[in-house]
Short mmCIF file of C-alpha atoms in Angstrom, two decimals:
data_model
loop_
_atom_site.label_atom_id
_atom_site.label_comp_id
_atom_site.label_asym_id
_atom_site.label_seq_id
_atom_site.Cartn_x
_atom_site.Cartn_y
_atom_site.Cartn_z
CA UNK S 300 21.40 1.67 -0.05
CA UNK S 301 20.91 1.62 3.71
CA UNK S 302 22.75 -1.65 4.38
CA UNK S 303 25.86 -3.60 3.48
CA UNK S 304 25.82 -7.15 2.13
CA UNK S 305 29.07 -7.95 3.92
CA UNK S 306 27.25 -9.01 7.10
CA UNK S 307 24.38 -10.90 5.47
CA UNK S 308 24.98 -14.66 5.45
CA UNK S 309 23.18 -16.37 2.57
CA UNK S 310 23.31 -20.02 1.61
CA UNK S 311 22.93 -19.84 -2.15
CA UNK S 312 20.60 -22.52 -3.52
CA UNK S 313 20.72 -24.27 -6.87
CA UNK S 314 18.53 -23.34 -9.82
CA UNK S 315 16.02 -26.09 -9.03
CA UNK S 316 15.54 -25.18 -5.38
CA UNK S 317 12.02 -24.71 -4.10
CA UNK S 318 10.64 -21.20 -4.58
CA UNK S 319 8.97 -20.48 -1.24
CA UNK S 320 7.30 -17.35 -2.64
CA UNK S 321 5.02 -19.65 -4.65
CA UNK S 322 3.34 -20.75 -1.41
CA UNK S 323 0.37 -18.66 -0.36
CA UNK S 324 0.67 -17.08 3.07
CA UNK S 325 -1.80 -19.62 4.46
CA UNK S 326 0.06 -22.55 2.87
CA UNK S 327 3.43 -21.30 4.05
CA UNK S 328 2.40 -20.83 7.67
CA UNK S 329 0.70 -24.25 7.71
CA UNK S 330 3.77 -25.95 6.20
CA UNK S 331 6.05 -24.25 8.72
CA UNK S 332 3.82 -25.31 11.59
CA UNK S 333 3.63 -28.96 10.59
CA UNK S 334 7.32 -29.15 9.80
CA UNK S 335 7.03 -29.88 6.09
CA UNK S 336 8.79 -26.57 5.46
CA UNK S 337 11.81 -25.38 7.44
CA UNK S 338 11.91 -21.83 8.79
CA UNK S 339 15.62 -21.48 8.04
CA UNK S 340 15.00 -22.53 4.44
CA UNK S 341 12.36 -19.83 4.10
CA UNK S 342 14.70 -17.17 5.47
CA UNK S 343 17.60 -18.37 3.31
CA UNK S 344 15.45 -18.17 0.21
CA UNK S 345 14.08 -14.77 1.21
CA UNK S 346 17.48 -13.16 1.76
CA UNK S 347 18.86 -14.91 -1.31
CA UNK S 348 16.04 -13.38 -3.33
CA UNK S 349 16.75 -9.96 -1.83
CA UNK S 350 20.39 -10.35 -2.80
CA UNK S 351 19.42 -11.28 -6.38
CA UNK S 352 17.15 -8.28 -6.81
CA UNK S 353 19.13 -5.69 -4.83
CA UNK S 354 22.71 -6.49 -5.85
CA UNK S 355 24.60 -5.55 -9.01
CA UNK S 356 23.48 -3.90 -12.22
CA UNK S 357 19.78 -3.19 -12.42
CA UNK S 358 19.22 -3.47 -8.67
CA UNK S 359 15.59 -2.75 -7.84
CA UNK S 360 16.53 -0.60 -4.81
CA UNK S 361 13.38 -1.81 -3.08
CA UNK S 362 14.92 -2.05 0.40
CA UNK S 363 16.34 0.58 2.73
CA UNK S 364 17.40 -1.73 5.59
CA UNK S 365 17.59 -5.44 6.40
CA UNK S 366 17.51 -7.32 9.69
CA UNK S 367 18.91 -10.83 9.06
CA UNK S 368 20.00 -11.29 12.68
CA UNK S 369 16.60 -10.27 14.03
CA UNK S 370 14.85 -12.50 11.48
CA UNK S 371 16.98 -15.48 12.51
CA UNK S 372 16.31 -14.82 16.20
CA UNK S 373 12.57 -14.57 15.57
CA UNK S 374 12.58 -17.84 13.64
CA UNK S 375 14.40 -19.60 16.47
CA UNK S 376 11.90 -18.27 19.01
CA UNK S 377 9.00 -19.46 16.88
CA UNK S 378 10.54 -22.93 16.70
CA UNK S 379 10.77 -23.05 20.50
CA UNK S 380 7.09 -22.18 20.92
CA UNK S 381 5.55 -23.69 17.80
CA UNK S 382 3.65 -26.37 19.71
CA UNK S 383 2.60 -24.33 22.74
CA UNK S 384 -0.74 -23.30 21.26
CA UNK S 385 -0.58 -20.07 23.27
CA UNK S 386 -0.21 -17.67 20.39
CA UNK S 387 -1.83 -16.74 17.11
CA UNK S 388 0.10 -18.53 14.36
CA UNK S 389 -1.73 -17.44 11.19
CA UNK S 390 1.51 -15.90 9.90
CA UNK S 391 3.84 -18.41 11.56
CA UNK S 392 7.30 -17.85 10.08
CA UNK S 393 6.03 -15.81 7.12
CA UNK S 394 8.52 -13.11 5.98
CA UNK S 395 7.12 -9.60 5.62
CA UNK S 396 8.57 -6.31 4.37
CA UNK S 397 7.61 -2.95 5.87
CA UNK S 398 7.60 0.57 4.46
CA UNK S 399 10.25 2.89 5.87
CA UNK S 400 7.68 5.20 7.53
CA UNK S 401 6.30 2.48 9.85
CA UNK S 402 8.15 2.35 13.17
CA UNK S 403 10.29 -0.67 14.04
CA UNK S 404 12.63 -1.20 16.96
CA UNK S 405 15.58 -2.94 15.32
CA UNK S 406 15.78 -1.10 11.99
CA UNK S 407 15.85 2.62 11.17
CA UNK S 408 12.60 4.42 10.40
CA UNK S 409 13.83 7.13 8.08
CA UNK S 410 10.95 7.86 5.70
CA UNK S 411 13.57 7.73 2.88
CA UNK S 412 14.67 11.21 3.98
CA UNK S 413 18.07 12.63 4.86
CA UNK S 414 16.54 14.47 7.78
CA UNK S 415 15.79 11.15 9.55
CA UNK S 416 18.81 9.18 8.33
CA UNK S 417 19.73 6.50 10.87
CA UNK S 418 16.82 7.30 13.22
CA UNK S 419 15.65 4.24 15.18
CA UNK S 420 12.28 4.49 16.88
CA UNK S 421 12.03 3.71 20.61
CA UNK S 422 8.74 1.86 19.98
CA UNK S 423 7.08 -0.20 17.26
CA UNK S 424 3.91 0.49 15.32
CA UNK S 425 0.83 -1.39 16.49
CA UNK S 426 0.53 -3.01 13.06
CA UNK S 427 4.07 -4.42 13.45
CA UNK S 428 3.32 -5.67 16.95
CA UNK S 429 0.24 -7.49 15.67
CA UNK S 430 2.13 -9.04 12.76
CA UNK S 431 4.82 -10.33 15.12
CA UNK S 432 2.17 -11.67 17.52
CA UNK S 433 0.76 -13.72 14.63
CA UNK S 434 4.21 -15.16 13.94
CA UNK S 435 5.35 -12.96 11.04
CA UNK S 436 9.07 -12.24 10.62
CA UNK S 437 9.98 -8.70 9.56
CA UNK S 438 12.96 -9.00 7.20
CA UNK S 439 13.45 -5.43 6.04
CA UNK S 440 12.29 -1.85 5.53
CA UNK S 441 11.39 -0.73 2.02
CA UNK S 442 12.13 2.33 -0.07
CA UNK S 443 9.50 5.02 -0.61
CA UNK S 444 8.92 8.55 -1.79
CA UNK S 445 10.32 10.81 0.91
CA UNK S 446 7.76 11.17 3.71
CA UNK S 447 5.28 9.36 1.41
CA UNK S 448 5.04 12.39 -0.88
CA UNK S 449 5.02 11.12 -4.43
CA UNK S 450 3.51 8.68 -6.90
CA UNK S 451 6.58 6.99 -8.34
CA UNK S 452 9.18 6.32 -5.58
CA UNK S 453 11.51 8.61 -7.51
CA UNK S 454 11.47 11.13 -4.64
CA UNK S 455 13.45 8.96 -2.24
CA UNK S 456 16.63 10.58 -0.96
CA UNK S 457 18.33 7.24 -1.68
CA UNK S 458 17.44 6.75 -5.31
CA UNK S 459 14.44 5.51 -7.24
CA UNK S 460 13.01 2.02 -6.94
CA UNK S 461 12.60 0.15 -10.23
CA UNK S 462 9.54 -1.77 -11.36
CA UNK S 463 10.52 -5.48 -11.32
CA UNK S 464 8.30 -6.15 -14.36
CA UNK S 465 10.12 -3.52 -16.43
CA UNK S 466 13.17 -1.89 -14.88
CA UNK S 467 12.87 1.13 -17.15
CA UNK S 468 9.62 2.06 -15.41
CA UNK S 469 8.50 3.23 -11.98
CA UNK S 470 6.81 0.86 -9.52
CA UNK S 471 4.41 3.61 -8.44
CA UNK S 472 4.44 5.33 -5.10
CA UNK S 473 4.80 6.30 -2.50
CA UNK S 474 4.96 2.65 -1.32
CA UNK S 475 6.93 1.52 -4.36
CA UNK S 476 9.54 -0.46 -2.42
CA UNK S 477 6.94 -2.66 -0.74
CA UNK S 478 5.08 -3.21 -4.01
CA UNK S 479 8.31 -4.11 -5.83
CA UNK S 480 9.31 -6.57 -3.08
CA UNK S 481 6.03 -8.45 -3.46
CA UNK S 482 6.00 -8.31 -7.26
CA UNK S 483 9.60 -9.56 -7.44
CA UNK S 484 8.79 -12.59 -5.31
CA UNK S 485 10.87 -11.53 -2.32
CA UNK S 486 7.92 -11.71 0.08
CA UNK S 487 4.26 -12.60 -0.30
CA UNK S 488 3.02 -9.71 1.83
CA UNK S 489 4.23 -6.23 2.75
CA UNK S 490 2.95 -3.16 4.55
CA UNK S 491 2.64 0.24 2.90
CA UNK S 492 0.81 3.42 3.74
CA UNK S 493 -1.93 5.35 1.96
CA UNK S 494 -2.64 9.06 1.93
CA UNK S 495 -3.94 9.46 -1.61
CA UNK S 496 -3.46 6.08 -3.30
CA UNK S 497 0.06 5.09 -2.26
CA UNK S 498 -0.82 1.40 -1.92
CA UNK S 499 -3.38 0.92 -4.69
CA UNK S 500 -1.46 2.78 -7.42
CA UNK S 501 1.83 0.85 -7.01
CA UNK S 502 -0.16 -2.38 -6.70
CA UNK S 503 -1.70 -1.62 -10.09
CA UNK S 504 1.67 -0.72 -11.63
CA UNK S 505 3.30 -3.91 -10.31
CA UNK S 506 0.47 -6.35 -11.01
CA UNK S 507 -0.34 -7.31 -7.40
CA UNK S 508 -3.09 -6.72 -4.84
CA UNK S 509 -3.13 -3.57 -2.70
CA UNK S 510 -5.69 -2.72 0.00
CA UNK S 511 -6.52 0.55 1.74
CA UNK S 512 -8.83 -0.15 4.70
CA UNK S 513 -11.54 2.12 6.04
CA UNK S 514 -10.07 5.07 7.94
CA UNK S 515 -9.99 3.90 11.56
CA UNK S 516 -9.93 0.17 10.78
CA UNK S 517 -6.14 -0.09 11.31
CA UNK S 518 -4.22 1.77 14.00
CA UNK S 519 -1.97 4.61 12.81
CA UNK S 520 0.17 4.36 15.95
CA UNK S 521 3.76 4.18 14.77
CA UNK S 522 3.03 5.47 11.27
CA UNK S 523 5.00 8.67 10.70
CA UNK S 524 2.33 11.26 10.00
CA UNK S 525 2.00 12.94 6.61
CA UNK S 526 -1.67 14.02 6.60
CA UNK S 527 -3.34 12.69 9.73
CA UNK S 528 -6.94 12.79 8.51
CA UNK S 529 -6.01 10.79 5.40
CA UNK S 530 -3.17 8.43 6.37
CA UNK S 531 -3.79 4.70 6.72
CA UNK S 532 -1.54 1.66 6.86
CA UNK S 533 -2.35 -0.62 3.95
CA UNK S 534 -1.44 -4.10 2.74
CA UNK S 535 0.18 -5.58 -0.35
CA UNK S 536 -0.35 -9.22 -1.23
CA UNK S 537 0.42 -11.52 -4.10
CA UNK S 538 -3.25 -12.58 -4.03
CA UNK S 539 -6.52 -11.39 -2.54
CA UNK S 540 -6.29 -14.12 0.10
CA UNK S 541 -2.80 -13.03 1.19
CA UNK S 542 -3.91 -9.41 1.55
CA UNK S 543 -7.18 -10.26 3.30
CA UNK S 544 -5.50 -12.42 5.94
CA UNK S 545 -2.86 -9.79 6.64
CA UNK S 546 -5.40 -6.99 6.93
CA UNK S 547 -7.48 -9.05 9.33
CA UNK S 548 -4.48 -9.49 11.62
CA UNK S 549 -3.51 -5.81 11.81
CA UNK S 550 -7.08 -4.49 12.11
CA UNK S 551 -8.91 -3.50 15.28
CA UNK S 552 -9.14 -0.71 17.81
CA UNK S 553 -5.96 0.44 19.51
CA UNK S 554 -5.81 2.45 22.73
CA UNK S 555 -2.74 4.25 21.37
CA UNK S 556 -4.69 5.70 18.43
CA UNK S 557 -7.78 7.77 19.19
CA UNK S 558 -8.85 7.62 15.53
CA UNK S 559 -9.04 3.82 15.49
CA UNK S 560 -12.63 2.60 15.67
CA UNK S 561 -14.14 0.01 17.98
CA UNK S 562 -16.04 -2.01 15.39
CA UNK S 563 -15.95 -5.79 14.88
CA UNK S 564 -13.36 -7.10 12.44
CA UNK S 565 -14.93 -9.69 10.12
CA UNK S 566 -13.12 -12.91 9.34
CA UNK S 567 -11.77 -11.75 5.99
CA UNK S 568 -9.96 -15.04 5.41
CA UNK S 569 -13.23 -16.92 5.81
CA UNK S 570 -14.98 -14.49 3.45
CA UNK S 571 -12.36 -15.13 0.77
CA UNK S 572 -12.50 -18.90 1.26
CA UNK S 573 -16.29 -18.83 0.98
CA UNK S 574 -16.08 -16.76 -2.21
CA UNK S 575 -13.62 -19.22 -3.71
CA UNK S 576 -15.89 -22.14 -2.83
CA UNK S 577 -18.92 -20.38 -4.30
CA UNK S 578 -17.04 -19.76 -7.52
CA UNK S 579 -15.99 -23.41 -7.74
CA UNK S 580 -19.59 -24.49 -7.21
CA UNK S 581 -20.71 -22.14 -9.97
CA UNK S 582 -18.65 -24.24 -12.38
CA UNK S 583 -20.32 -27.45 -11.28
CA UNK S 584 -22.33 -29.04 -14.08
CA UNK S 585 -24.55 -30.80 -11.57
CA UNK S 586 -25.62 -27.73 -9.63
CA UNK S 587 -24.41 -24.49 -11.27
CA UNK S 588 -24.95 -21.23 -9.40
CA UNK S 589 -24.16 -17.53 -9.68
CA UNK S 590 -21.77 -16.56 -6.86
CA UNK S 591 -22.48 -12.80 -7.05
CA UNK S 592 -26.24 -13.00 -7.60
CA UNK S 593 -27.99 -10.15 -5.79
CA UNK S 594 -24.95 -7.87 -5.68
CA UNK S 595 -25.01 -4.49 -7.37
CA UNK S 596 -21.74 -3.18 -8.79
CA UNK S 597 -21.64 0.55 -9.47
CA UNK S 598 -19.78 1.91 -12.49
CA UNK S 599 -19.10 5.62 -11.86
CA UNK S 600 -19.12 7.57 -15.12
CA UNK S 601 -16.51 10.04 -13.80
CA UNK S 602 -13.91 7.24 -13.64
CA UNK S 603 -14.29 6.32 -17.32
CA UNK S 604 -13.50 9.60 -19.13
CA UNK S 605 -12.74 9.81 -22.84
CA UNK S 606 -9.07 10.41 -21.96
CA UNK S 607 -8.77 7.00 -20.24
CA UNK S 608 -6.11 4.76 -21.78
CA UNK S 609 -7.94 2.47 -24.23
CA UNK S 610 -6.10 -0.63 -23.06
CA UNK S 611 -7.20 0.06 -19.48
CA UNK S 612 -10.76 0.77 -20.61
CA UNK S 613 -10.86 -2.58 -22.45
CA UNK S 614 -9.59 -4.55 -19.45
CA UNK S 615 -12.10 -2.80 -17.16
CA UNK S 616 -15.02 -3.50 -19.50
CA UNK S 617 -13.95 -7.15 -19.68
CA UNK S 618 -13.84 -7.32 -15.87
CA UNK S 619 -17.30 -5.75 -15.63
CA UNK S 620 -18.62 -8.31 -18.11
CA UNK S 621 -17.16 -11.08 -15.94
CA UNK S 622 -18.97 -9.62 -12.94
CA UNK S 623 -22.23 -9.70 -14.91
CA UNK S 624 -21.61 -13.33 -15.86
CA UNK S 625 -21.09 -14.11 -12.17
CA UNK S 626 -24.58 -12.80 -11.39
CA UNK S 627 -23.91 -9.21 -10.34
CA UNK S 628 -25.94 -6.31 -11.65
CA UNK S 629 -23.71 -3.57 -13.08
CA UNK S 630 -25.34 -0.18 -12.64
CA UNK S 631 -24.19 3.16 -14.05
CA UNK S 632 -23.81 5.69 -11.23
CA UNK S 633 -22.40 9.17 -10.71
CA UNK S 634 -20.05 10.66 -8.12
CA UNK S 635 -20.44 14.26 -9.29
CA UNK S 636 -17.71 15.90 -7.20
CA UNK S 637 -14.95 13.52 -8.33
CA UNK S 638 -13.42 16.18 -10.59
CA UNK S 639 -12.66 18.31 -7.52
CA UNK S 640 -10.85 15.55 -5.63
CA UNK S 641 -7.30 16.25 -6.80
CA UNK S 642 -7.35 20.01 -6.04
CA UNK S 643 -9.04 19.34 -2.69
CA UNK S 644 -6.47 16.70 -1.82
CA UNK S 645 -3.56 18.96 -2.72
CA UNK S 646 -4.86 21.61 -0.33
CA UNK S 647 -5.78 19.36 2.60
CA UNK S 648 -2.79 17.00 2.49
CA UNK S 649 -0.03 19.67 2.24
CA UNK S 650 -1.74 21.71 4.96
CA UNK S 651 -1.64 18.79 7.37
CA UNK S 652 1.90 17.90 6.25
CA UNK S 653 3.05 21.46 6.98
CA UNK S 654 1.90 21.01 10.56
CA UNK S 655 3.08 17.41 11.03
CA UNK S 656 6.55 17.91 9.59
CA UNK S 657 7.28 20.97 11.73
CA UNK S 658 8.60 18.55 14.36
CA UNK S 659 11.63 17.75 12.17
CA UNK S 660 13.72 20.75 13.15
CA UNK S 661 17.10 19.38 14.23
CA UNK S 662 16.37 19.75 17.92
CA UNK S 663 14.88 16.47 19.13
CA UNK S 664 15.95 13.82 16.63
CA UNK S 665 17.35 13.31 13.17
CA UNK S 666 19.73 15.53 11.22
CA UNK S 667 21.09 18.72 12.78
CA UNK S 668 23.12 21.26 10.85
CA UNK S 669 24.99 23.39 13.37
CA UNK S 670 24.67 27.15 12.96
CA UNK S 671 25.01 30.15 15.27
CA UNK S 672 21.50 30.85 16.51
CA UNK S 673 18.31 28.82 16.61
CA UNK S 674 16.64 30.16 13.46
CA UNK S 675 19.73 29.69 11.24
CA UNK S 676 19.99 26.12 12.59
CA UNK S 677 16.32 25.45 11.73
CA UNK S 678 16.74 26.87 8.24
CA UNK S 679 19.96 25.00 7.47
CA UNK S 680 18.71 21.70 8.86
CA UNK S 681 15.37 21.72 7.06
CA UNK S 682 16.85 23.06 3.81
CA UNK S 683 19.45 20.31 3.69
CA UNK S 684 17.29 17.57 5.19
CA UNK S 685 14.14 17.84 3.04
CA UNK S 686 14.01 17.07 -0.67
CA UNK S 687 12.36 19.20 -3.34
CA UNK S 688 8.90 17.57 -3.29
CA UNK S 689 8.62 17.66 0.50
CA UNK S 690 9.72 21.29 0.51
CA UNK S 691 7.17 22.12 -2.19
CA UNK S 692 4.32 20.60 -0.19
CA UNK S 693 5.37 22.19 3.11
CA UNK S 694 5.43 25.60 1.44
CA UNK S 695 2.05 25.00 -0.20
CA UNK S 696 0.54 23.79 3.05
CA UNK S 697 1.92 26.72 5.03
CA UNK S 698 0.48 29.11 2.46
CA UNK S 699 -3.08 27.70 2.53
CA UNK S 700 -3.07 27.78 6.34
CA UNK S 701 -1.74 31.32 6.60
CA UNK S 702 -3.76 34.31 7.76
CA UNK S 703 -5.95 35.65 4.98
CA UNK S 704 -5.91 32.40 2.98
CA UNK S 705 -7.24 29.81 5.45
CA UNK S 706 -10.92 30.43 4.65
CA UNK S 707 -10.35 30.75 0.91
CA UNK S 708 -8.38 27.51 0.57
CA UNK S 709 -8.26 25.11 3.51
CA UNK S 710 -11.75 25.70 4.89
CA UNK S 711 -13.31 25.61 1.43
CA UNK S 712 -11.42 22.42 0.59
CA UNK S 713 -12.81 20.77 3.70
CA UNK S 714 -16.33 21.75 2.66
CA UNK S 715 -15.85 20.19 -0.78
CA UNK S 716 -14.31 17.13 0.85
CA UNK S 717 -17.58 16.61 2.71
CA UNK S 718 -19.44 16.73 -0.61
CA UNK S 719 -17.13 14.06 -2.00
CA UNK S 720 -17.85 11.92 1.04
CA UNK S 721 -21.58 12.50 0.59
CA UNK S 722 -21.35 11.30 -3.04
CA UNK S 723 -20.28 7.88 -1.77
CA UNK S 724 -22.90 7.87 0.97
CA UNK S 725 -25.68 8.55 -1.54
CA UNK S 726 -24.54 5.86 -4.00
CA UNK S 727 -24.22 3.19 -1.32
CA UNK S 728 -27.56 4.14 0.24
CA UNK S 729 -29.25 3.53 -3.12
CA UNK S 730 -28.46 -0.17 -3.16
CA UNK S 731 -24.96 -0.28 -4.65
CA UNK S 732 -22.72 -2.70 -2.77
CA UNK S 733 -19.34 -2.05 -4.41
CA UNK S 734 -17.98 0.36 -7.01
CA UNK S 735 -15.68 -0.81 -9.79
CA UNK S 736 -13.26 1.60 -11.52
CA UNK S 737 -9.80 1.68 -13.06
CA UNK S 738 -7.14 2.12 -10.38
CA UNK S 739 -5.04 4.45 -12.52
CA UNK S 740 -5.58 6.42 -15.76
CA UNK S 741 -2.44 4.86 -17.31
CA UNK S 742 0.03 2.03 -16.82
CA UNK S 743 3.47 2.33 -15.21
CA UNK S 744 5.37 5.20 -16.81
CA UNK S 745 9.04 5.50 -17.65
CA UNK S 746 11.50 6.59 -14.99
CA UNK S 747 12.11 10.32 -15.26
CA UNK S 748 9.40 10.80 -17.89
CA UNK S 749 7.22 13.12 -15.78
CA UNK S 750 8.94 16.28 -14.59
CA UNK S 751 5.85 18.44 -14.04
CA UNK S 752 4.62 17.91 -10.44
CA UNK S 753 1.04 18.76 -11.42
CA UNK S 754 1.03 16.08 -14.12
CA UNK S 755 2.20 13.57 -11.53
CA UNK S 756 -0.50 14.71 -9.09
CA UNK S 757 -3.15 13.98 -11.74
CA UNK S 758 -2.14 10.31 -11.76
CA UNK S 759 -3.93 10.04 -8.38
CA UNK S 760 -7.28 11.10 -9.85
CA UNK S 761 -8.99 7.71 -9.31
CA UNK S 762 -7.53 6.96 -5.88
CA UNK S 763 -7.65 10.15 -3.78
CA UNK S 764 -11.45 10.11 -3.48
CA UNK S 765 -11.42 7.02 -1.25
CA UNK S 766 -8.92 8.67 1.09
CA UNK S 767 -10.91 11.89 1.24
CA UNK S 768 -14.11 9.94 1.98
CA UNK S 769 -12.44 7.44 4.33
CA UNK S 770 -13.95 4.42 2.55
CA UNK S 771 -12.11 1.12 1.92
CA UNK S 772 -10.68 0.47 -1.54
CA UNK S 773 -8.38 -2.01 -3.20
CA UNK S 774 -6.64 -2.72 -6.48
CA UNK S 775 -6.27 -6.15 -8.05
CA UNK S 776 -4.75 -7.23 -11.37
CA UNK S 777 -7.26 -7.53 -14.22
CA UNK S 778 -4.93 -8.08 -17.17
CA UNK S 779 -2.38 -6.24 -19.28
CA UNK S 780 -2.33 -3.25 -21.61
CA UNK S 781 0.65 -2.84 -23.92
CA UNK S 782 2.48 -5.52 -21.96
CA UNK S 783 2.05 -3.79 -18.60
CA UNK S 784 -0.30 -4.73 -15.74
CA UNK S 785 -3.67 -3.04 -15.32
CA UNK S 786 -5.34 -2.67 -11.94
CA UNK S 787 -9.07 -2.72 -11.34
CA UNK S 788 -10.29 -0.85 -8.27
CA UNK S 789 -13.07 -1.90 -5.92
CA UNK S 790 -14.50 0.64 -3.46
CA UNK S 791 -16.95 -0.29 -0.68
CA UNK S 792 -18.87 1.57 1.99
CA UNK S 793 -17.34 2.31 5.39
CA UNK S 794 -16.15 -0.86 7.21
CA UNK S 795 -17.51 -3.16 4.49
CA UNK S 796 -14.17 -4.64 3.46
CA UNK S 797 -15.84 -8.07 3.62
CA UNK S 798 -18.02 -7.40 0.56
CA UNK S 799 -15.06 -5.86 -1.22
CA UNK S 800 -12.98 -9.01 -0.61
CA UNK S 801 -15.85 -11.26 -1.67
CA UNK S 802 -16.12 -9.54 -5.04
CA UNK S 803 -12.34 -9.33 -5.45
CA UNK S 804 -11.74 -13.03 -4.80
CA UNK S 805 -14.59 -14.05 -7.11
CA UNK S 806 -13.28 -11.81 -9.88
CA UNK S 807 -9.73 -13.05 -9.34
CA UNK S 808 -10.95 -16.65 -9.72
CA UNK S 809 -12.93 -15.81 -12.85
CA UNK S 810 -10.08 -13.98 -14.56
CA UNK S 811 -7.60 -16.76 -13.71
CA UNK S 812 -4.61 -14.65 -14.73
CA UNK S 813 -1.27 -16.45 -14.96
CA UNK S 814 1.17 -15.77 -12.13
CA UNK S 815 3.92 -13.35 -13.08
CA UNK S 816 7.36 -14.85 -12.66
CA UNK S 817 10.20 -12.40 -12.07
CA UNK S 818 13.73 -13.80 -12.24
CA UNK S 819 16.61 -11.75 -10.81
CA UNK S 820 14.73 -8.52 -11.29
CA UNK S 821 13.57 -9.35 -14.82
CA UNK S 822 10.00 -10.25 -15.75
CA UNK S 823 9.67 -13.47 -17.68
#
């Protein structure tokens, strides 16, 4: 672990103490503002919960670093200014966890890699700045696959994170620490990052909500680059409402990120509230209505292959039937280049990673292994600092960019990527508002059960397309298969997160799944 419990002061509560994680983000911030909930109580409960899940046998290993002193200071500052009315307070006093590849000032930003061990950024990510401006309190940095390269959080240099619903299984990756923190009831919201499904897949495995925004919706400033044309900061939430509010706060153009787009940010919280009201009205005996009437939901045939886990297929078909009952038209559609997405992704992403990770050389920051001569120092530092999966992808990326292979691999992959993007453009131009698919082809797998990297890469088959096309996508719980959570995926057209949230909230209301309770790292 990246911290010691010896300096963390926790006031242990009794068994009947209030569980602050049961408040929604909106309810918590409102209660903190009006004084019906105490900020110190929230922090005590948060760090107590971290202690329960991170300490002793079966520790989840979800966190890499904690900042109890900074959290306490932030809470005290909020108390001093709580009545000033000068600041956004939509996340007033709400604890949040942040993936270890998103820059923070007080805690290390190490990407779960030995090569950046102990590195503290001289600036904070724009997403963090916006969370703090809204009153959020960053309590810790979460574990991840090293440099976000992986689908299980087993590739961390500091040990695997466990799935809080079943500690024998992975939480997904690469943002597994953030997903586990939300699923375990430590925090209601957390930030992760997406390059090929690293928010949606762990959200599905852990039974929570995970959102990847449109490329350019959220600033990448302060996100350590893996593949710059694919990376996005994403959001985990216990519910659709929690995730929607958080995404709204961190969205918007940023002068520090040339790829961020100057387009209006809808009021996602209002969209979700309206969807919830419409669903409630649909149950009224006096004036029943269909809350999704007029919407067309696309069902892509490529995402429902014969090999799809039958439990997942059943839950997806049940969700689609619910959408029909709510008034939506479900239309069979095709995204014909979907089968090429994984090979395209594993050319483009490693190529960009090869370039981005060249900066970690032992000269400017991070680990340095002293050797006589510059080249021996480079070789020793990078060989010792990078893990096996990162090394594999750097080598692959360097190969596809090398002279004689660039046109055959990288350039061709970019051409096919454009065809994948065009598939989405065509479907949405033909009247489809949102696509519905499984998030993953299977449920959370056992720790250490997949040793073949290619087999692990294939687990991203339903998620990488949205990254390649740059469209928004999200996963939300739709039930269980074999006792494990199943995620349903919604994909919308560029910058239409509002419609995606409308459908997600309506479906969440209709499914009315019981809240998962996780006690001391054990699902119950």
